PDB file of C-alpha atoms in Angstrom:
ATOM      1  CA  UNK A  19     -19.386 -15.201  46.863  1.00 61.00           C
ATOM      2  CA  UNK A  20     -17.405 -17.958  44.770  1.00 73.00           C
ATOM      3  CA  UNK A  21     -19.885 -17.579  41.839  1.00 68.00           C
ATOM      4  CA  UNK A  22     -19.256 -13.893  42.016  1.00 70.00           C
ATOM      5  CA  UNK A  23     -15.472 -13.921  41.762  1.00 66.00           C
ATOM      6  CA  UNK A  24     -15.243 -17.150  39.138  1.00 57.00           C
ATOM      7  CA  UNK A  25     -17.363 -14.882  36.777  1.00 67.00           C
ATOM      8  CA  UNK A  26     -15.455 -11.925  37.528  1.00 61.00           C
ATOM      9  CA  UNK A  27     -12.367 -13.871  36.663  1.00 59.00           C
ATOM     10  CA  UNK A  28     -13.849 -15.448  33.895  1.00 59.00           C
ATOM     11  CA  UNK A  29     -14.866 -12.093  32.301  1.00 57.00           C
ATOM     12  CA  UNK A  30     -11.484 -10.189  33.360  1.00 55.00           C
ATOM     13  CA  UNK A  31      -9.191 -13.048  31.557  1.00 53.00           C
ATOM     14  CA  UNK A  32     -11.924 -13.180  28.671  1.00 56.00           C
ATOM     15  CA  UNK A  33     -11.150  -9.750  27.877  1.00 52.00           C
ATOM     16  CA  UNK A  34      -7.589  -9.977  27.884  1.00 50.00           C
ATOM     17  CA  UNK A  35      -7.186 -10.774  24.104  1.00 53.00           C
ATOM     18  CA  UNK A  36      -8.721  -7.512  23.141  1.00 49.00           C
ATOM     19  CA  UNK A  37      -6.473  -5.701  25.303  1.00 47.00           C
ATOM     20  CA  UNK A  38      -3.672  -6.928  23.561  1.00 47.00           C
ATOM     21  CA  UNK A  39      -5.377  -6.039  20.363  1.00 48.00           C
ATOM     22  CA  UNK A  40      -5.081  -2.612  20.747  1.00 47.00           C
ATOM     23  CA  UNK A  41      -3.366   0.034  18.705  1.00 49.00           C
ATOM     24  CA  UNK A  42      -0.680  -1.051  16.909  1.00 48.00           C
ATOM     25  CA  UNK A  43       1.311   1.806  15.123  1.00 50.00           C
ATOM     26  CA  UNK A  44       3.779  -0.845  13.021  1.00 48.00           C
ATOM     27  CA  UNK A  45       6.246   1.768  13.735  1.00 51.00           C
ATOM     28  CA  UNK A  46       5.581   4.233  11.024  1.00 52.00           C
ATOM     29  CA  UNK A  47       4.193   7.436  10.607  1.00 60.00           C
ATOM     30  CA  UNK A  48       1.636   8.370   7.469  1.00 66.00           C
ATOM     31  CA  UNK A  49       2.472  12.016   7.206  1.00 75.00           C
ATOM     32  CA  UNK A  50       3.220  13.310   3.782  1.00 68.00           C
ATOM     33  CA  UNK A  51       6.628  13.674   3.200  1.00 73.00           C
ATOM     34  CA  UNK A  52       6.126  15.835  -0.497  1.00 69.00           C
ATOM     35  CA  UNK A  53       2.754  18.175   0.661  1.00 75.00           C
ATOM     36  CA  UNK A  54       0.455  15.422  -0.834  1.00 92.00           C
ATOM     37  CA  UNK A  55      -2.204  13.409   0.576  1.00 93.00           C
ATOM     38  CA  UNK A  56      -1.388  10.115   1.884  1.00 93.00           C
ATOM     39  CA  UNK A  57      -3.225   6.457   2.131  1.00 93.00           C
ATOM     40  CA  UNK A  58      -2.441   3.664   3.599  1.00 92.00           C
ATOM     41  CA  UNK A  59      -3.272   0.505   1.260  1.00 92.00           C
ATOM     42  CA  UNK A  60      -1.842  -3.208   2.598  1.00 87.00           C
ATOM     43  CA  UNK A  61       1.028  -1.470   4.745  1.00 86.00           C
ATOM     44  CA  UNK A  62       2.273   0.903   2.295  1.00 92.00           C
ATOM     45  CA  UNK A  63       1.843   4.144   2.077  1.00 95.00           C
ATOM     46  CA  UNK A  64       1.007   6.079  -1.223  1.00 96.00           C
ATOM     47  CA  UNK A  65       1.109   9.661  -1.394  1.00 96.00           C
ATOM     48  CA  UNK A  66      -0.337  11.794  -4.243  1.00 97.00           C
ATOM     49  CA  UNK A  67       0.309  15.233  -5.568  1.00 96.00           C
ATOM     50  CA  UNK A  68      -1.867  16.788  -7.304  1.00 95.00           C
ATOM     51  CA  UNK A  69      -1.050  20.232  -9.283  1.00 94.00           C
ATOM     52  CA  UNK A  70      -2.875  22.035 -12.511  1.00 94.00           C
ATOM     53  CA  UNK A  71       0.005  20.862 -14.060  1.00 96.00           C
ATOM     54  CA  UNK A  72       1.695  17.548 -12.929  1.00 97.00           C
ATOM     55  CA  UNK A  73       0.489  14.850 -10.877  1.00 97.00           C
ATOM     56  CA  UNK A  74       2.872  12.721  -8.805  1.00 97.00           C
ATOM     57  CA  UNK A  75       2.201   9.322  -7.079  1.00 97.00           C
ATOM     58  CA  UNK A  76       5.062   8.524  -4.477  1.00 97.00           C
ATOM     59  CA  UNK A  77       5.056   5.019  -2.488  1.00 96.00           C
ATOM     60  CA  UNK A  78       6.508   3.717   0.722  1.00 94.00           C
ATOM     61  CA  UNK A  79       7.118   1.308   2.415  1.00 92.00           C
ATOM     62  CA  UNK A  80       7.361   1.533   6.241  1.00 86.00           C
ATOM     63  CA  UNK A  81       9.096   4.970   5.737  1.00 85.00           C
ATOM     64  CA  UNK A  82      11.167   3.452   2.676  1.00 92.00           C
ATOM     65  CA  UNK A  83      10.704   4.262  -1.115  1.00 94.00           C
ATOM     66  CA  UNK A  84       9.529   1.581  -3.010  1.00 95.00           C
ATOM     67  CA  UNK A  85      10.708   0.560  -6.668  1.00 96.00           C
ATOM     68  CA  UNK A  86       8.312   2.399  -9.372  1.00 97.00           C
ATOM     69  CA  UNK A  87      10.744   2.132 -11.908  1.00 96.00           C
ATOM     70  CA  UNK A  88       9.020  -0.377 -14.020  1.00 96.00           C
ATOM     71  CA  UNK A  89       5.289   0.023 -12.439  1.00 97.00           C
ATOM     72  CA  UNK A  90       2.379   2.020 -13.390  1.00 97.00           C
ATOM     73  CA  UNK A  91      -0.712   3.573 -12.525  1.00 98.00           C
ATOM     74  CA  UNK A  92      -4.069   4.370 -13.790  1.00 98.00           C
ATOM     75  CA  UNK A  93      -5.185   7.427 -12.017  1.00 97.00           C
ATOM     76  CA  UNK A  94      -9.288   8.558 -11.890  1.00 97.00           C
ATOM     77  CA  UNK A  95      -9.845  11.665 -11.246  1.00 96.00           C
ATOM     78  CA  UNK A  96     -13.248  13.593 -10.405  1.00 96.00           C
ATOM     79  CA  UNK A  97     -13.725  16.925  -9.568  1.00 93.00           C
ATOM     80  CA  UNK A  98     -17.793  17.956  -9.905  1.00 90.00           C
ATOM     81  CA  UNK A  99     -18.828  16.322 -12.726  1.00 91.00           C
ATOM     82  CA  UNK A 100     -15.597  16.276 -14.936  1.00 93.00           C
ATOM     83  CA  UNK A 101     -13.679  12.755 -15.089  1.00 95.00           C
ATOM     84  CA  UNK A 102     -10.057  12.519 -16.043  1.00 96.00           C
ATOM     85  CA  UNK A 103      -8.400   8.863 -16.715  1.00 97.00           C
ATOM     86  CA  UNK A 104      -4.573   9.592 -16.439  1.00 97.00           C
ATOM     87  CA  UNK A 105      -1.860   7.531 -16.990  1.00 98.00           C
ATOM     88  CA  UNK A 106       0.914   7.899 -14.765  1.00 98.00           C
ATOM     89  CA  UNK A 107       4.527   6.629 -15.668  1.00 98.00           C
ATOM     90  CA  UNK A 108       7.848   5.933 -13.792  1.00 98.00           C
ATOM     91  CA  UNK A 109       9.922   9.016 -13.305  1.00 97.00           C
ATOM     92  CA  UNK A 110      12.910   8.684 -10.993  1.00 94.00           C
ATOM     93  CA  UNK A 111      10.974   7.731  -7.297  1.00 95.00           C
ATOM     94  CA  UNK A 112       7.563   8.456  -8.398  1.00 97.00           C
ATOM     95  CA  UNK A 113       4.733   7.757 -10.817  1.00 98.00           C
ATOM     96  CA  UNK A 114       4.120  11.208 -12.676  1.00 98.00           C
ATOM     97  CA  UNK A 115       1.914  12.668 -15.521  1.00 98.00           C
ATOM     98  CA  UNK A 116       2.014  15.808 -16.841  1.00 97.00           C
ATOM     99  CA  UNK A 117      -0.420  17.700 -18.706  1.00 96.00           C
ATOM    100  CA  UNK A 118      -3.515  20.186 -17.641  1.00 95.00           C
ATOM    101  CA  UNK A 119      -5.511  18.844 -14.844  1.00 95.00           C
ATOM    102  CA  UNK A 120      -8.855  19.946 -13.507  1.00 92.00           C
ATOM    103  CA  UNK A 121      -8.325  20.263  -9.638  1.00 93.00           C
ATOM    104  CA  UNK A 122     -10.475  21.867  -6.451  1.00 88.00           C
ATOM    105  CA  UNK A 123     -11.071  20.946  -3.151  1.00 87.00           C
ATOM    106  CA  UNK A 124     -12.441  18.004  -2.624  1.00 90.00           C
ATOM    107  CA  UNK A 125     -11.674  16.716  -5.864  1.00 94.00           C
ATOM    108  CA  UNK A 126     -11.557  12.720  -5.778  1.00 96.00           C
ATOM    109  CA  UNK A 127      -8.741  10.389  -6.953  1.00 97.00           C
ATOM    110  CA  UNK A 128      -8.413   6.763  -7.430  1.00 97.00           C
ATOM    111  CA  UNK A 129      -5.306   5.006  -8.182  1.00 97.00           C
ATOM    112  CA  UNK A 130      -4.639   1.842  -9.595  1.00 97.00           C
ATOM    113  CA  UNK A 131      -1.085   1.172  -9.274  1.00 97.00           C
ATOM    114  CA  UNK A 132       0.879  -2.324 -11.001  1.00 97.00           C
ATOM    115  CA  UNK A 133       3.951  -3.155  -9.699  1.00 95.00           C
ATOM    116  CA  UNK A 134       6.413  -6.125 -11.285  1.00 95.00           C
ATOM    117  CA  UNK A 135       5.571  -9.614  -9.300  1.00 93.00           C
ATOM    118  CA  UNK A 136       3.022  -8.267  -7.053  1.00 92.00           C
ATOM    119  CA  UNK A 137      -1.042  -8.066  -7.365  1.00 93.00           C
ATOM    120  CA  UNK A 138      -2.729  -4.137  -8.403  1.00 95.00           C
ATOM    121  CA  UNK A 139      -3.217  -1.842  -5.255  1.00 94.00           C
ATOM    122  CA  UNK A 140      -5.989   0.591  -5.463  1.00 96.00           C
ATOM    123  CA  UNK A 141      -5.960   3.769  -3.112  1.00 96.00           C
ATOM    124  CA  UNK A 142      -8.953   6.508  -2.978  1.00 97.00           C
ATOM    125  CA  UNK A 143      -8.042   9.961  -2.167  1.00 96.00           C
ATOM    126  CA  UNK A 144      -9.578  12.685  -1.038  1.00 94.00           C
ATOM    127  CA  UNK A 145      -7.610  16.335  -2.373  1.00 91.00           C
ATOM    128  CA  UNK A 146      -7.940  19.188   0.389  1.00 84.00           C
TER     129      UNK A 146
END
């Protein structure tokens, strides 16, 4: 009966650590905030909207803006079997381009954006 109960104990406190693991929100949501599609990439959040005419990139951190005003992106974007490279530059809180973009559901974007003093963050997206 000793044996029986020293496992059990063993295996209950064993088990503790991935208890405390669990599901940790860090306090922030990840809804879009401009009708975009958001990602989550090293604890901020990047949201892109996509229209036949403009395409904005807007970033946060933990619910805060973040400074785009001298960063960049690099923006891929496939829909079918057309590929667009797009530059996107500073414009007040966001990264923007503007031009004539082909778009449809499930059309597939990847960002590279460079910010001053940190390393390039690359987010994939998904457009619904």
């Amino acid at each position: 009966m000793r044996l029986i109960t020293l496992i059990t104990t063993t295996a209950l406190l064993g088990s503790l650590p991935a208890f405390a693991g669990g599901n940790h929100d860090h306090a922030h949501a990840h809804d879009p905030m401009h009708g975009g599609v958001v990602v989550e990439v090293k604890d901020i959040d990047l949201e892109l909207v996509a229209q036949a005419d403009r395409i904005q990139l807007y970033l946060r951190d933990h619910g805060k803006p973040v400074d785009v005003s001298k960063g960049h992106a690099r923006l891929t974007l496939l829909t079918g079997s057309d590929k667009q490279d797009i530059e996107l530059t500073p414009a007040g809180d966001k990264l923007q381009a503007t031009g004539t973009f082909k778009l449809g559901s499930g059309s597939k974007a990847v960002a590279v954006v460079t910010l001053p003093g940190k390393a390039p963050t690359t987010a994939r997206f998904v457009l619904k």
